[in-house]
Amino acid sequence: MAVHADGCTITAADGRSWLDGAGGAIACSIGHGRAELVAAVSDQVATLDYVHATQFESASLHDLAERLGPLVPVDDVRIFPVSGGSEANESAFKLARSYHVARGDLDRHVVIARSGAYHGNSRGALDASDRAALRAGYEPWLGHTSRVPAANRYRDARSAADHANELDRRIVELGPERVAAFVAEPVAGATLAAALPPDGYWPAMAEVCRRHGVLLIADEVMTGFGRTGRWFAVDHWGVRPDIVTAGKGASSGYWPLGLMMARGDIADTVTEHGTFVHGFTWSHHPIGARVAAAVVDVIERDGLVGRAEQLGRRAQAALTDDLGDHAHVGDVRGLGLLRAVEFVADRTTTAPFDRSERVAERITAAAFERGLTVYPCTSAVDGRVGDAILLGPPLSVTDEELDLMIERLVGAVVDVLAE
Ligand SMILES: Cc1ncc(COP(=O)(O)O)c(C=O)c1O
């Protein structure tokens, strides 16, 4: 029973405490219990708690657009706030479809996603996702997404050109006039545990999409808002998607928030033709917008994007020193403060453990016993098998706290996996 959280520490009713190495679900970006956020939320509740977007605009929405807009790698960006990452992706898919319909491209509806993707748990987002355990009970509703290979340097020797050719071939097979969008996480998150694409991957994929009139949706729900050491992960490669989705770190958990952010001319086109029939009770919530603007302020004021990059290097070095030679550690990887250790039964073949061994779950439990939360990935090979642990603490973590997190994680690994 958690009763209190401050900075990177969560305290339970019985007095035990944990370092929040997982930032909840890699969501807490600025740390817990920030006085600025308490003030922002309470002022917003007192001033204008809620109005519906079909009836009113609000100052907090305009303020968020002004602060966040220049940081988003989307041309003339327009922001559509919702309540979480799944909703942000649903909104992106519907916007892509609406845009094509508005332009008379009535057949464009297919979404192409990647193997091992995670885009959320609502029906459309789950269909774009490729995690067998999450899909299993709902398969009769799914199956409308086309899939291209994951980009995973550790397990796949494909070059950027190979990936781009596969996407190109898939679009041509489907018929470009039927394809609405390609969606992908710039750095894989919940399923493939911070797997990185090969060099040149993102510019090459973006070029294929442009050539075929397919909208590029970058799902930055986990990677956005500084997590990887850039404001958005696509900034590492200078790519400007048509739509970027965010969530998690955008509100740091102070409010349930997702953001769908699209190119201005896409928004103008659907507005002009009235094709984007979409919205929720809590879309454009004044408190959510106020929280996100306050989070942007803290990230900028405290230089947390730069800290994420710097601390990411520190984490990579420490994890490699401590675990790099372990007989069951296949890979240590990531960008910024999205770091992962992937565990294998055999380092030479990279064969994973049998899922029945529940390696990721056991390491997570051992870390919890040692006072550390981490994020288990239980299908890190291909969305079906494979064990990894993600470390994604608040970007405000101190050097000392990060070192202690790594010490506890290493202890947990050694507890569970004898060499
Ligand atoms: C990349 C990505 N997209 C979408 C989602 C879904 O977000 P939410 O759980 O807020 O609906 C997640 C959640 O883990 C995610 O990592």
PDB file of C-alpha atoms and ligand atoms in Angstrom, residues 25 83-89 118-122 125 129 131 185-191 219-223 245-248 257-258 375, ligand 1:
ATOM      1  CA  ALA A  25       5.337   2.486 -16.101  1.00  0.00           C
ATOM      2  CA  SER A  83      -6.346  10.898 -21.529  1.00  0.00           C
ATOM      3  CA  GLY A  84      -3.506   8.495 -22.274  1.00  0.00           C
ATOM      4  CA  GLY A  85      -1.205   6.876 -24.795  1.00  0.00           C
ATOM      5  CA  SER A  86      -3.739   4.404 -26.202  1.00  0.00           C
ATOM      6  CA  GLU A  87      -6.226   7.216 -26.806  1.00  0.00           C
ATOM      7  CA  ALA A  88      -3.485   9.296 -28.426  1.00  0.00           C
ATOM      8  CA  ASN A  89      -2.735   6.474 -30.876  1.00  0.00           C
ATOM      9  CA  TYR A 118       3.368  -1.771 -28.329  1.00  0.00           C
ATOM     10  CA  HIS A 119       0.907   1.015 -29.011  1.00  0.00           C
ATOM     11  CA  GLY A 120      -1.703   0.467 -26.291  1.00  0.00           C
ATOM     12  CA  ASN A 121      -4.536  -1.729 -25.114  1.00  0.00           C
ATOM     13  CA  SER A 122      -7.701  -0.261 -26.626  1.00  0.00           C
ATOM     14  CA  ALA A 125      -4.042   0.372 -30.529  1.00  0.00           C
ATOM     15  CA  SER A 129       0.533  -3.871 -31.092  1.00  0.00           C
ATOM     16  CA  ARG A 131       2.294  -8.812 -27.933  1.00  0.00           C
ATOM     17  CA  GLU A 185       8.101   3.576 -31.654  1.00  0.00           C
ATOM     18  CA  PRO A 186      11.347   5.450 -32.448  1.00  0.00           C
ATOM     19  CA  VAL A 187      13.075   3.316 -29.827  1.00  0.00           C
ATOM     20  CA  ALA A 188      11.155   0.157 -28.943  1.00  0.00           C
ATOM     21  CA  GLY A 189       9.681   0.271 -25.461  1.00  0.00           C
ATOM     22  CA  ALA A 190       7.443  -2.034 -23.464  1.00  0.00           C
ATOM     23  CA  THR A 191       7.807  -5.143 -25.635  1.00  0.00           C
ATOM     24  CA  ASP A 219       4.615   6.776 -31.150  1.00  0.00           C
ATOM     25  CA  GLU A 220       6.609   8.708 -28.570  1.00  0.00           C
ATOM     26  CA  VAL A 221       4.369   7.756 -25.656  1.00  0.00           C
ATOM     27  CA  MET A 222       7.323   6.192 -23.849  1.00  0.00           C
ATOM     28  CA  THR A 223      10.212   8.017 -25.529  1.00  0.00           C
ATOM     29  CA  THR A 245       1.851  10.808 -30.059  1.00  0.00           C
ATOM     30  CA  ALA A 246       2.900  11.265 -26.444  1.00  0.00           C
ATOM     31  CA  GLY A 247       1.681  10.374 -22.954  1.00  0.00           C
ATOM     32  CA  LYS A 248       3.459   9.070 -19.872  1.00  0.00           C
ATOM     33  CA  LEU A 257      -2.777  12.584 -20.237  1.00  0.00           C
ATOM     34  CA  GLY A 258      -2.015  11.688 -23.821  1.00  0.00           C
ATOM     35  CA  TYR A 375       9.780  -2.656 -15.558  1.00  0.00           C
TER      36      TYR A 375
HETATM   37  C1  LIG B   1       4.936   3.283 -26.967  1.00  0.00           C
HETATM   38  C2  LIG B   1       3.637   3.210 -26.229  1.00  0.00           C
HETATM   39  N1  LIG B   1       2.508   3.561 -26.849  1.00  0.00           N
HETATM   40  C3  LIG B   1       1.321   3.528 -26.226  1.00  0.00           C
HETATM   41  C4  LIG B   1       1.216   3.113 -24.932  1.00  0.00           C
HETATM   42  C5  LIG B   1      -0.133   3.066 -24.269  1.00  0.00           C
HETATM   43  O1  LIG B   1      -0.258   4.121 -23.365  1.00  0.00           O
HETATM   44  P1  LIG B   1      -1.356   4.066 -22.207  1.00  0.00           P
HETATM   45  O2  LIG B   1      -1.007   2.921 -21.340  1.00  0.00           O
HETATM   46  O3  LIG B   1      -1.210   5.413 -21.544  1.00  0.00           O
HETATM   47  O4  LIG B   1      -2.686   3.937 -22.864  1.00  0.00           O
HETATM   48  C6  LIG B   1       2.360   2.729 -24.228  1.00  0.00           C
HETATM   49  C7  LIG B   1       2.276   2.254 -22.843  1.00  0.00           C
HETATM   50  O5  LIG B   1       3.146   1.579 -22.353  1.00  0.00           O
HETATM   51  C8  LIG B   1       3.606   2.773 -24.906  1.00  0.00           C
HETATM   52  O6  LIG B   1       4.740   2.402 -24.299  1.00  0.00           O
END
